Coordinates of N, CA and C in Angstrom, one line a residue:
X26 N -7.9 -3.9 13.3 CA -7.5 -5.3 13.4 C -6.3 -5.6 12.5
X27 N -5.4 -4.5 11.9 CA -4.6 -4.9 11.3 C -3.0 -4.2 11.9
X28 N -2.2 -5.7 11.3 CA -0.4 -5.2 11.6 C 0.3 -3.6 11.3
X29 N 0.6 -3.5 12.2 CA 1.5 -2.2 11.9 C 3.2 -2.4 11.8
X30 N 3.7 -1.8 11.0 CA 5.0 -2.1 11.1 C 5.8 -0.6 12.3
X31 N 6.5 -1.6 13.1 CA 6.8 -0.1 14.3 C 8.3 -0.1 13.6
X32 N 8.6 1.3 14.4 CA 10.1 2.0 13.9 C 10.6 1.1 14.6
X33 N 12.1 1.3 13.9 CA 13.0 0.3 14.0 C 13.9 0.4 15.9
X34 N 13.5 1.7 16.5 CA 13.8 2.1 18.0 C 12.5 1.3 18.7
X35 N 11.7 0.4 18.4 CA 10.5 -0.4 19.4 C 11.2 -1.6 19.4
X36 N 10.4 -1.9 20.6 CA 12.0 -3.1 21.5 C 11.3 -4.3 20.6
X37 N 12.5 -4.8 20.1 CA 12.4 -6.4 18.9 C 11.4 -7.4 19.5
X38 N 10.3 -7.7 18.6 CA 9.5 -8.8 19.3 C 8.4 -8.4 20.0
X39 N 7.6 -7.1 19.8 CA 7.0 -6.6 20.9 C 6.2 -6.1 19.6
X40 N 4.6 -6.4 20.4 CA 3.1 -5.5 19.2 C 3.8 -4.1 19.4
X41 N 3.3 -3.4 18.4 CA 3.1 -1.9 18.3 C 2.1 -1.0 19.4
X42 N 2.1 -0.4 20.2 CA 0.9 -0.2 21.0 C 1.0 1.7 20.9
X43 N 0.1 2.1 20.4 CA 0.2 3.5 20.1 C 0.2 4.5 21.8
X44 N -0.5 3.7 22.7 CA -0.4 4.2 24.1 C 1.1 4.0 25.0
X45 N 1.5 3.1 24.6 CA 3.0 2.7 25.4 C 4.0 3.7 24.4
X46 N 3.7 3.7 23.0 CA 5.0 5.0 22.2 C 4.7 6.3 22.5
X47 N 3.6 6.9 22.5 CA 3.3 8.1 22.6 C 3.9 8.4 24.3
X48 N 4.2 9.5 24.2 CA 5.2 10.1 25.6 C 4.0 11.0 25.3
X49 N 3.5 11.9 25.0 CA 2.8 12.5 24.6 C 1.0 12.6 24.3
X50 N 0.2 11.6 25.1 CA -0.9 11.4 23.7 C -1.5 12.4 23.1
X51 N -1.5 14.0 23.4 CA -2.2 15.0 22.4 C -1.6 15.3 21.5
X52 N -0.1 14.7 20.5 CA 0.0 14.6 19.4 C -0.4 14.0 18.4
X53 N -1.6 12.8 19.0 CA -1.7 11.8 18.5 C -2.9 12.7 17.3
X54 N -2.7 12.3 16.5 CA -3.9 13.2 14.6 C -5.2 12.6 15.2
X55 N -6.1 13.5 15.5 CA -7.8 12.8 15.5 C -8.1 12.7 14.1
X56 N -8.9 11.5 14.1 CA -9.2 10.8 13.2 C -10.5 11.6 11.9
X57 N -10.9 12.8 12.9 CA -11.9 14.3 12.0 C -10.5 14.7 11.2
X58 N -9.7 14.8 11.7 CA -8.7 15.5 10.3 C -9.0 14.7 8.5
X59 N -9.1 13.5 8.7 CA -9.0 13.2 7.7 C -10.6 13.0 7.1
X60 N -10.5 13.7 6.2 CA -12.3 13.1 5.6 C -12.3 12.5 4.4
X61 N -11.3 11.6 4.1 CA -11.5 10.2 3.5 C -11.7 9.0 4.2
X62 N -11.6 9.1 6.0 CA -12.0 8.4 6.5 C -13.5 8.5 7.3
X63 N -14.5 8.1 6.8 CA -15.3 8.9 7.2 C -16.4 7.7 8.5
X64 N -16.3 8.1 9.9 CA -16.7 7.6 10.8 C -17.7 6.6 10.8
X65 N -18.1 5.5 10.8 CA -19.6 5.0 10.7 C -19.8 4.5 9.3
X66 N -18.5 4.9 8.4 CA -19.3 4.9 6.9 C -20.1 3.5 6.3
X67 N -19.7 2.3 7.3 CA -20.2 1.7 6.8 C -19.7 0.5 6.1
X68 N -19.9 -0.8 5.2 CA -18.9 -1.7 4.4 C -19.1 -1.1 2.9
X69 N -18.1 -1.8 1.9 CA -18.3 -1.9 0.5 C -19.4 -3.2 0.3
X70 N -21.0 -2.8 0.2 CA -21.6 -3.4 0.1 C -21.8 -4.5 -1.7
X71 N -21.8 -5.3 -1.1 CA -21.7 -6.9 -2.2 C -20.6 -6.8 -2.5
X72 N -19.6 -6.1 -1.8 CA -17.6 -7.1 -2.1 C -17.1 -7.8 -1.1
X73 N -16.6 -8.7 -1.5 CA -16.5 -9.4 -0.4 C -14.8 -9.9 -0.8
X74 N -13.6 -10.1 -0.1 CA -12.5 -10.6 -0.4 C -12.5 -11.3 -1.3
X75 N -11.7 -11.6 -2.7 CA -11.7 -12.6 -3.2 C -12.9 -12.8 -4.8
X76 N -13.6 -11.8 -4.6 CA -14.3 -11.9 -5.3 C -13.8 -11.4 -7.0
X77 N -14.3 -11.1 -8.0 CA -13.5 -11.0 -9.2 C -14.4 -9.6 -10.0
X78 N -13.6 -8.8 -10.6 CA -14.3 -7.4 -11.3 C -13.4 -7.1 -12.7
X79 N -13.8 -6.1 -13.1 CA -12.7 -5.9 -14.5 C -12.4 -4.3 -13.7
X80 N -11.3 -3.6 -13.9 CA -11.0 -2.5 -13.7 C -10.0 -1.6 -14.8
X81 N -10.1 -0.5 -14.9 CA -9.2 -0.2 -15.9 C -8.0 0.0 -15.5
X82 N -7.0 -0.2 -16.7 CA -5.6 -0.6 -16.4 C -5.1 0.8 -16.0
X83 N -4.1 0.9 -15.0 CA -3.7 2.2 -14.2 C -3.0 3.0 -15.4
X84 N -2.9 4.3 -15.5 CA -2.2 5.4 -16.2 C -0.9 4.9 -17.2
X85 N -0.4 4.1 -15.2 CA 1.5 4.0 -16.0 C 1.6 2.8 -16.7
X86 N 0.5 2.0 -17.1 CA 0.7 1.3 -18.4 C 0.3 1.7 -19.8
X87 N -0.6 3.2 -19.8 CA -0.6 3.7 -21.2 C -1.5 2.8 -21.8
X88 N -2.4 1.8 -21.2 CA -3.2 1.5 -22.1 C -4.6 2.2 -21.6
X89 N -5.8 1.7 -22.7 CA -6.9 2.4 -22.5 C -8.1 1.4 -22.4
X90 N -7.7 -0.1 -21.5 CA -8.1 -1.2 -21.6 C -8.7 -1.4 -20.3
X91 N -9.4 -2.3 -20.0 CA -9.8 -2.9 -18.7 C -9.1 -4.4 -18.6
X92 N -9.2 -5.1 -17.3 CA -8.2 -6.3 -16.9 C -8.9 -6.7 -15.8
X93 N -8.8 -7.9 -15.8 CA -10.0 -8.8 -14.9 C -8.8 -8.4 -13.8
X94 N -9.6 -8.7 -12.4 CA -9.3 -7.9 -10.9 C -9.6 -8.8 -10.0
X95 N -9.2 -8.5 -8.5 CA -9.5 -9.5 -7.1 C -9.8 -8.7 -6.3
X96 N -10.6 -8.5 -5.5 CA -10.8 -8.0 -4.1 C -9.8 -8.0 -2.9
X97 N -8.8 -7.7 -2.8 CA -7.6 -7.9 -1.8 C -8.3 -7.9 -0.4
X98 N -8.9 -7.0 -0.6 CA -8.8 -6.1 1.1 C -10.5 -5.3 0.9
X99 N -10.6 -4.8 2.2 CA -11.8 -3.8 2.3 C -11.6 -3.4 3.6
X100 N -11.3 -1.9 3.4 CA -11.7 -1.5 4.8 C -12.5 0.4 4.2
X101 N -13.5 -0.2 5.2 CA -15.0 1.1 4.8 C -15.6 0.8 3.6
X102 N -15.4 1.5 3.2 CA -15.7 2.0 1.4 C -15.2 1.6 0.3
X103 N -13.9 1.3 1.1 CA -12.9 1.0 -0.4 C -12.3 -0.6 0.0
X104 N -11.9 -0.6 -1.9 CA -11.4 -1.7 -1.8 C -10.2 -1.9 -2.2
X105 N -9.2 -2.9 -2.1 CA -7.8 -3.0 -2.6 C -8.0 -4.0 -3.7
X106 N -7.8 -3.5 -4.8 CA -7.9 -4.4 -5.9 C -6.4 -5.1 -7.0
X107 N -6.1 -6.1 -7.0 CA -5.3 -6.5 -7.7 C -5.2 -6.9 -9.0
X108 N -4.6 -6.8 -9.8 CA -4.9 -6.6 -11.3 C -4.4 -8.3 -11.7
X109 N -5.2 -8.9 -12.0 CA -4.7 -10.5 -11.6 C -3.5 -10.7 -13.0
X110 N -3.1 -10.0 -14.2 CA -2.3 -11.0 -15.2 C -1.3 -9.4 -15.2
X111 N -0.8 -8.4 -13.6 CA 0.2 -7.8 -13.6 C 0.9 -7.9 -12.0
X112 N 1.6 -7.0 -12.0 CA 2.3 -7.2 -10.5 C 1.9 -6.3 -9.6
X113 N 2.3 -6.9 -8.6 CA 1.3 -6.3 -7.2 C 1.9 -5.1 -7.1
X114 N 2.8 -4.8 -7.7 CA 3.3 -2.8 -7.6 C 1.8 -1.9 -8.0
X115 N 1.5 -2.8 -9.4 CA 0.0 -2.3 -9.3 C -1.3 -2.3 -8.4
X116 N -1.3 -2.6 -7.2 CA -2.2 -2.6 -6.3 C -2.4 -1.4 -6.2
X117 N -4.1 -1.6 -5.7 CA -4.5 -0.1 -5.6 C -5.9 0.2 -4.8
X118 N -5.9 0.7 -4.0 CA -7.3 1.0 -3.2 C -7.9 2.1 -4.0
X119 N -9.4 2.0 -3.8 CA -10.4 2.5 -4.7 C -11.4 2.8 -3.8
X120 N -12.5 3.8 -4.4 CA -13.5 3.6 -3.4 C -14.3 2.8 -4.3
X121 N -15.8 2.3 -3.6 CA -16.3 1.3 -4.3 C -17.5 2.6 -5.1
X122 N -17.4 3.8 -4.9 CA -18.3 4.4 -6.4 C -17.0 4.9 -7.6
X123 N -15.8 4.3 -7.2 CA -14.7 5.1 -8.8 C -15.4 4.3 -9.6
X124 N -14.8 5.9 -10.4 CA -15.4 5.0 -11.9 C -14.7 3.8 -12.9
X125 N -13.6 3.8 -12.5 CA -12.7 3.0 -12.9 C -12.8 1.2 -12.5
X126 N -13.7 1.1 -11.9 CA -14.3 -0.4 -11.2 C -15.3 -0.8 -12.4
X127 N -15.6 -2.2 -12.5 CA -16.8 -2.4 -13.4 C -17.5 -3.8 -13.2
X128 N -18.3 -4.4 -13.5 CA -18.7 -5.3 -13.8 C -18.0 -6.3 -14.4
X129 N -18.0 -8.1 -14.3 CA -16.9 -9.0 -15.2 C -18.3 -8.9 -16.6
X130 N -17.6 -8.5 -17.6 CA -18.1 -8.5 -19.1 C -18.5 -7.0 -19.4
X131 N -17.8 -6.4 -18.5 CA -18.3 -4.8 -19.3 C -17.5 -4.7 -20.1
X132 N -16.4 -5.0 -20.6 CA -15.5 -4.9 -21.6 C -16.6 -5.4 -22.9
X133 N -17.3 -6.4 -23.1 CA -18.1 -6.6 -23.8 C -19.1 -6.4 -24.1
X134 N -20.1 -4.9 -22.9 CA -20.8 -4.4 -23.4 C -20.3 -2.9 -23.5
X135 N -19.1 -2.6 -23.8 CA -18.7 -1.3 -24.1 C -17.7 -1.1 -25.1
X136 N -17.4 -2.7 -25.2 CA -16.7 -2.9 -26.5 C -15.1 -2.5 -26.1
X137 N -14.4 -2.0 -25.2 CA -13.4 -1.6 -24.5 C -12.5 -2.9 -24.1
X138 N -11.3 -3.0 -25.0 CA -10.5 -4.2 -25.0 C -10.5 -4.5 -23.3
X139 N -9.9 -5.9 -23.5 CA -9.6 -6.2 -22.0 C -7.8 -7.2 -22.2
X140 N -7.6 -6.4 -21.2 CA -6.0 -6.9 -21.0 C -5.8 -8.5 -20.4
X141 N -5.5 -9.5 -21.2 CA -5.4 -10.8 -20.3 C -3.9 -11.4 -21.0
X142 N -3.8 -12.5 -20.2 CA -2.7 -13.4 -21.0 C -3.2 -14.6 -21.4
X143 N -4.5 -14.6 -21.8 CA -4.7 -15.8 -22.2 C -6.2 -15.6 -23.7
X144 N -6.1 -16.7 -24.2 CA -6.7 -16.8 -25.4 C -7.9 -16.7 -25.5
X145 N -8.4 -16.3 -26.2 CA -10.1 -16.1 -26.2 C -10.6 -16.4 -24.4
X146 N -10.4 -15.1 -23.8 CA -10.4 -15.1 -22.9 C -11.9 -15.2 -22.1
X147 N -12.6 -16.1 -21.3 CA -14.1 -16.5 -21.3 C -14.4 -16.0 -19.6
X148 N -15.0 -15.0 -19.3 CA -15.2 -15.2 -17.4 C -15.9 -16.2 -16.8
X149 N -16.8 -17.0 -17.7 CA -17.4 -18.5 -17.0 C -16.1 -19.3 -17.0
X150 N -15.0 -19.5 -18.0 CA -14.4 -20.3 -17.7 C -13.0 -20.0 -16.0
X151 N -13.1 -19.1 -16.4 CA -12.0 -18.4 -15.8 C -12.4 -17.7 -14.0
X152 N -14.1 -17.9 -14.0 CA -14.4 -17.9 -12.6 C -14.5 -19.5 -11.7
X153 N -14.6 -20.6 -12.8 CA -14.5 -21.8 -12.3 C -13.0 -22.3 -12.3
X154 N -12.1 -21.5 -12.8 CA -11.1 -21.7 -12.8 C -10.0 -21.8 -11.6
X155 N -10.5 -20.5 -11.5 CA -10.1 -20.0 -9.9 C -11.0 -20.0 -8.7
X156 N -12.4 -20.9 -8.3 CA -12.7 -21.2 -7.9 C -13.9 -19.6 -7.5
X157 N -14.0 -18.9 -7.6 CA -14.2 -17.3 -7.4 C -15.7 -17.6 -8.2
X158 N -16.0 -15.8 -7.0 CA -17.8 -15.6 -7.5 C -16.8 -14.2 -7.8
X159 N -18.2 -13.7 -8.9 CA -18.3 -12.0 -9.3 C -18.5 -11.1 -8.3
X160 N -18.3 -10.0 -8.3 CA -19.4 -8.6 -7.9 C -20.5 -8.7 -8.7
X161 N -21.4 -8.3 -8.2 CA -22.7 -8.6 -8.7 C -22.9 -6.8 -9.4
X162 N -23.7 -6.8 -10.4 CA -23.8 -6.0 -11.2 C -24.3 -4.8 -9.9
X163 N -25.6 -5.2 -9.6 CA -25.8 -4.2 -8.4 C -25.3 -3.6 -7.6
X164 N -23.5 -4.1 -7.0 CA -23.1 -3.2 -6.5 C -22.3 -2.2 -7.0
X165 N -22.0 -1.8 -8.1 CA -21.3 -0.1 -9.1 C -22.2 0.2 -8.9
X166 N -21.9 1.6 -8.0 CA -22.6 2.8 -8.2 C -21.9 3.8 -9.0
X167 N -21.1 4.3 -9.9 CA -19.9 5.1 -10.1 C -20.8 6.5 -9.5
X168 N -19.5 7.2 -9.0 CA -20.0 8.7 -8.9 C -19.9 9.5 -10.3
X169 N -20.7 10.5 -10.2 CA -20.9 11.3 -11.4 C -19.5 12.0 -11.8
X170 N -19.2 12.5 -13.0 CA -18.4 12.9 -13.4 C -18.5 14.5 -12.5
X171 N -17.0 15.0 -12.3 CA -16.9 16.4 -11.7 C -17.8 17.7 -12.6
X172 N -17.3 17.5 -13.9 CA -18.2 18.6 -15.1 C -17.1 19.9 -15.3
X173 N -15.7 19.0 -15.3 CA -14.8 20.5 -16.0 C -15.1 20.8 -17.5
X174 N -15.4 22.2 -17.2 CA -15.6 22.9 -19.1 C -14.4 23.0 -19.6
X175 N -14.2 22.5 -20.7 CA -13.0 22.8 -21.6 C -13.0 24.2 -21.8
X176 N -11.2 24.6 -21.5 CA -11.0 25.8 -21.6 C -10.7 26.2 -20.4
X177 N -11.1 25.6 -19.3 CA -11.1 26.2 -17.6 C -9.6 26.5 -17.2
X178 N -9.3 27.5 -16.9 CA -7.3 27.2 -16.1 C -7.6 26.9 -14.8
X179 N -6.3 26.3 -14.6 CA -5.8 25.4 -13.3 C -4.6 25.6 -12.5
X180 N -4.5 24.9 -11.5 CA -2.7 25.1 -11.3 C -2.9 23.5 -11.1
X181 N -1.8 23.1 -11.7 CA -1.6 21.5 -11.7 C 0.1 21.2 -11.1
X182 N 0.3 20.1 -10.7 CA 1.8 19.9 -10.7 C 2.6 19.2 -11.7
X183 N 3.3 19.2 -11.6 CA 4.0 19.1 -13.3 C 4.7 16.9 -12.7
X184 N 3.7 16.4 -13.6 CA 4.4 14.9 -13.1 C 5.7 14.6 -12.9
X185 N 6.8 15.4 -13.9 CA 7.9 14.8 -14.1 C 8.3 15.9 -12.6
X186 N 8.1 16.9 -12.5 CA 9.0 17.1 -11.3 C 7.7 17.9 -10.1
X187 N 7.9 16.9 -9.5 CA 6.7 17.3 -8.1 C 6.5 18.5 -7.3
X188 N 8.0 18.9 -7.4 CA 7.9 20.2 -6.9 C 7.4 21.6 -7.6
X189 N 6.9 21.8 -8.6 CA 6.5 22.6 -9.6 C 5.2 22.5 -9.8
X190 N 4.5 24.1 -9.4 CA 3.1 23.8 -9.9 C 3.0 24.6 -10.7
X191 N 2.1 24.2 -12.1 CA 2.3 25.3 -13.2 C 0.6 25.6 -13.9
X192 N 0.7 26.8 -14.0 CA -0.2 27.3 -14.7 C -1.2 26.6 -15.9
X193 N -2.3 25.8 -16.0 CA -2.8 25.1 -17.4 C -3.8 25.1 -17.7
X194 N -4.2 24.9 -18.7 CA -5.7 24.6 -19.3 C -6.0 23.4 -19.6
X195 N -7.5 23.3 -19.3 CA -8.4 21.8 -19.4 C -8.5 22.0 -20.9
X196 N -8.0 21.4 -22.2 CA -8.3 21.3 -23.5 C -9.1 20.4 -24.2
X197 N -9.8 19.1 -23.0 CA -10.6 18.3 -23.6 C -10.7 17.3 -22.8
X198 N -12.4 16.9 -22.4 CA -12.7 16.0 -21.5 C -13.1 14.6 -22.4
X199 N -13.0 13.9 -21.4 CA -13.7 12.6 -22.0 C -14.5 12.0 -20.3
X200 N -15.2 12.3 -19.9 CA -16.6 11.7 -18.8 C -15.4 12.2 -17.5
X201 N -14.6 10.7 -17.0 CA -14.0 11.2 -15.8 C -12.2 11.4 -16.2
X202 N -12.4 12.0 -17.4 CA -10.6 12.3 -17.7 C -11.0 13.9 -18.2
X203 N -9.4 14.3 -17.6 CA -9.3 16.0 -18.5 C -8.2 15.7 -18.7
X204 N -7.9 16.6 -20.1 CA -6.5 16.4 -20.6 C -7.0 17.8 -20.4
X205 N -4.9 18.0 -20.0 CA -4.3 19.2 -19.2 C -3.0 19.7 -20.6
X206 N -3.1 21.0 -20.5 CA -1.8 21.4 -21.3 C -1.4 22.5 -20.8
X207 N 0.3 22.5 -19.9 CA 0.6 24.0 -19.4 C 0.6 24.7 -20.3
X208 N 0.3 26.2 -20.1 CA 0.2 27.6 -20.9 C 1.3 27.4 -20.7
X209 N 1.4 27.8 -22.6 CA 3.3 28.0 -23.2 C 3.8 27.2 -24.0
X210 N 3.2 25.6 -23.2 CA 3.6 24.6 -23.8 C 3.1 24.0 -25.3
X211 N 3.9 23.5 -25.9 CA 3.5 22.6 -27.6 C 2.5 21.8 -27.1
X212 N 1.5 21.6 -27.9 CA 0.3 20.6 -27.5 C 0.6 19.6 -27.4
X213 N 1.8 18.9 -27.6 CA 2.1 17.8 -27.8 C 2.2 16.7 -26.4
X214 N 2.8 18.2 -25.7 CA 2.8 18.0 -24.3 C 1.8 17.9 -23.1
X215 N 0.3 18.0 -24.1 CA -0.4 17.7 -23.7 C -0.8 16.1 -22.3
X216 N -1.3 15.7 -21.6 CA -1.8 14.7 -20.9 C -3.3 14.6 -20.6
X217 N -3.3 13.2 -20.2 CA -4.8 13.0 -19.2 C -4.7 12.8 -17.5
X218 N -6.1 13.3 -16.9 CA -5.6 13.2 -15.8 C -6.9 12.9 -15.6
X219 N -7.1 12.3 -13.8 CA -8.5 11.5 -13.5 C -9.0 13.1 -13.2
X220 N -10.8 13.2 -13.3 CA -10.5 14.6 -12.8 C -10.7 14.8 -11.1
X221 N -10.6 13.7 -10.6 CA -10.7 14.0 -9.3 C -9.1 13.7 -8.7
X222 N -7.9 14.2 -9.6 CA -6.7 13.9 -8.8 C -6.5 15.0 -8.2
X223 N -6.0 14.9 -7.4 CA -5.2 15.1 -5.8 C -4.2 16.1 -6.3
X224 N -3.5 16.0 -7.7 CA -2.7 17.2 -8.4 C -3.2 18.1 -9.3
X225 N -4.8 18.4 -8.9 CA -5.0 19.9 -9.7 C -5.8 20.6 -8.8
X226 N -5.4 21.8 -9.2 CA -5.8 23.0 -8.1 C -6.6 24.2 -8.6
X227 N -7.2 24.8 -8.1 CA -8.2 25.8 -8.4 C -6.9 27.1 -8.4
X228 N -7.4 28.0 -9.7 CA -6.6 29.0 -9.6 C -6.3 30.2 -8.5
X229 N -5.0 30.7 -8.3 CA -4.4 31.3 -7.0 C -3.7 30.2 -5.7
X230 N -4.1 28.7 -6.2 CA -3.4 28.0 -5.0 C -2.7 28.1 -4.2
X231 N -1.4 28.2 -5.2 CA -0.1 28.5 -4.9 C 0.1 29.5 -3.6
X232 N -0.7 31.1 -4.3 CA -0.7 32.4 -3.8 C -1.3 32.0 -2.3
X233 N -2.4 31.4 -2.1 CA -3.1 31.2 -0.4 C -2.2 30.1 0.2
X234 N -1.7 29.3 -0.4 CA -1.2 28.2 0.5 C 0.1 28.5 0.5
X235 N 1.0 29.4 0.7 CA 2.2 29.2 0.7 C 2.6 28.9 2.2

């Protein structure tokens, strides 16, 4: 039920219709290739559009805080959440067990700053403000942490240049973070990473997938 944007060769003014573009339909990707979409899965049960969460602040702002949030969107499992006192570059789909999702006032039972622009910042005042209900505590399930042992090697991709996957060690976890340091490198060069990203690899990668 949602807009597609068609290439710029589809005749101006006209829906997108995947059966009128395809010259072809057995190119078309079945939808089993992908198993983040998972058939039947079901809704993000107690989110509803619009509703309000705290989530933690993304990587590329370097903090180690949480930030009151919106429900954009839902489709399946996941949700699009917006960081309400940053810019929508920061938008971000999630599933509804990351652990990165929370409850409004976990910041205050975990003691874990929270990012706002405003002064003694209150969620009773600030849900009547914006007219908004919570997520209800009941719906976080977080999934469990992966369980990397410090010390484990990896092949990771190197942030600064995507094409490079390099050799490293897990030097120290914290629940769902591993900090990564390539072999060779000054610790200094050390990082954190979620441990369920998409850029670390089980050792020999490289060697089978070429």
């Amino acid at each position: 039920g949602r807009l597609i944007e068609p290439p710029n060769s589809y005749p101006v003014g006209k829906l997108f219709d995947w059966n009128h573009y395809l010259k072809d339909p057995k190119v078309m990707s079945p939808v089993q290739l992908f198993p983040h979409l998972k058939i039947n899965e079901g809704r993000a049960e107690g989110f509803s559009i619009g509703m309000k969460l705290e989530v933690d602040c993304p990587d590329a702002l370097k903090l180690k805080d949480v930030t009151p949030a919106t429900v954009q969107d839902i489709i399946g499992k996941r949700i699009l959440v917006h960081l309400d006192f940053f810019d929508s570059y920061f938008d971000t789909w999630l599933p509804v067990d990351s652990p990165a999702i929370h409850p409004i006032n976990y910041h205050k039972t975990t003691n874990v700053p929270i990012q706002t622009k405003c002064n003694n910042f209150n969620w009773d005042s600030y849900l009547i403000e914006h007219d908004a209900k919570a997520v209800a505590e009941s719906a976080f399930n977080s999934r469990s942490p992966i369980g990397f042992p410090i010390g484990l090697k990896l092949e990771v991709i190197d942030p600064k240049n995507q094409n490079l996957l390099r050799p490293a060690t897990i030097i120290d976890v914290d629940r769902y973070k591993i900090q990564v340091l390539f072999d060779g490198w000054p610790e200094s060069y050390a990082f954190w990473m979620n441990d369920d990203s998409t850029d670390i690899h089980p050792g020999k990668f490289c060697k089978n997938f070429l």
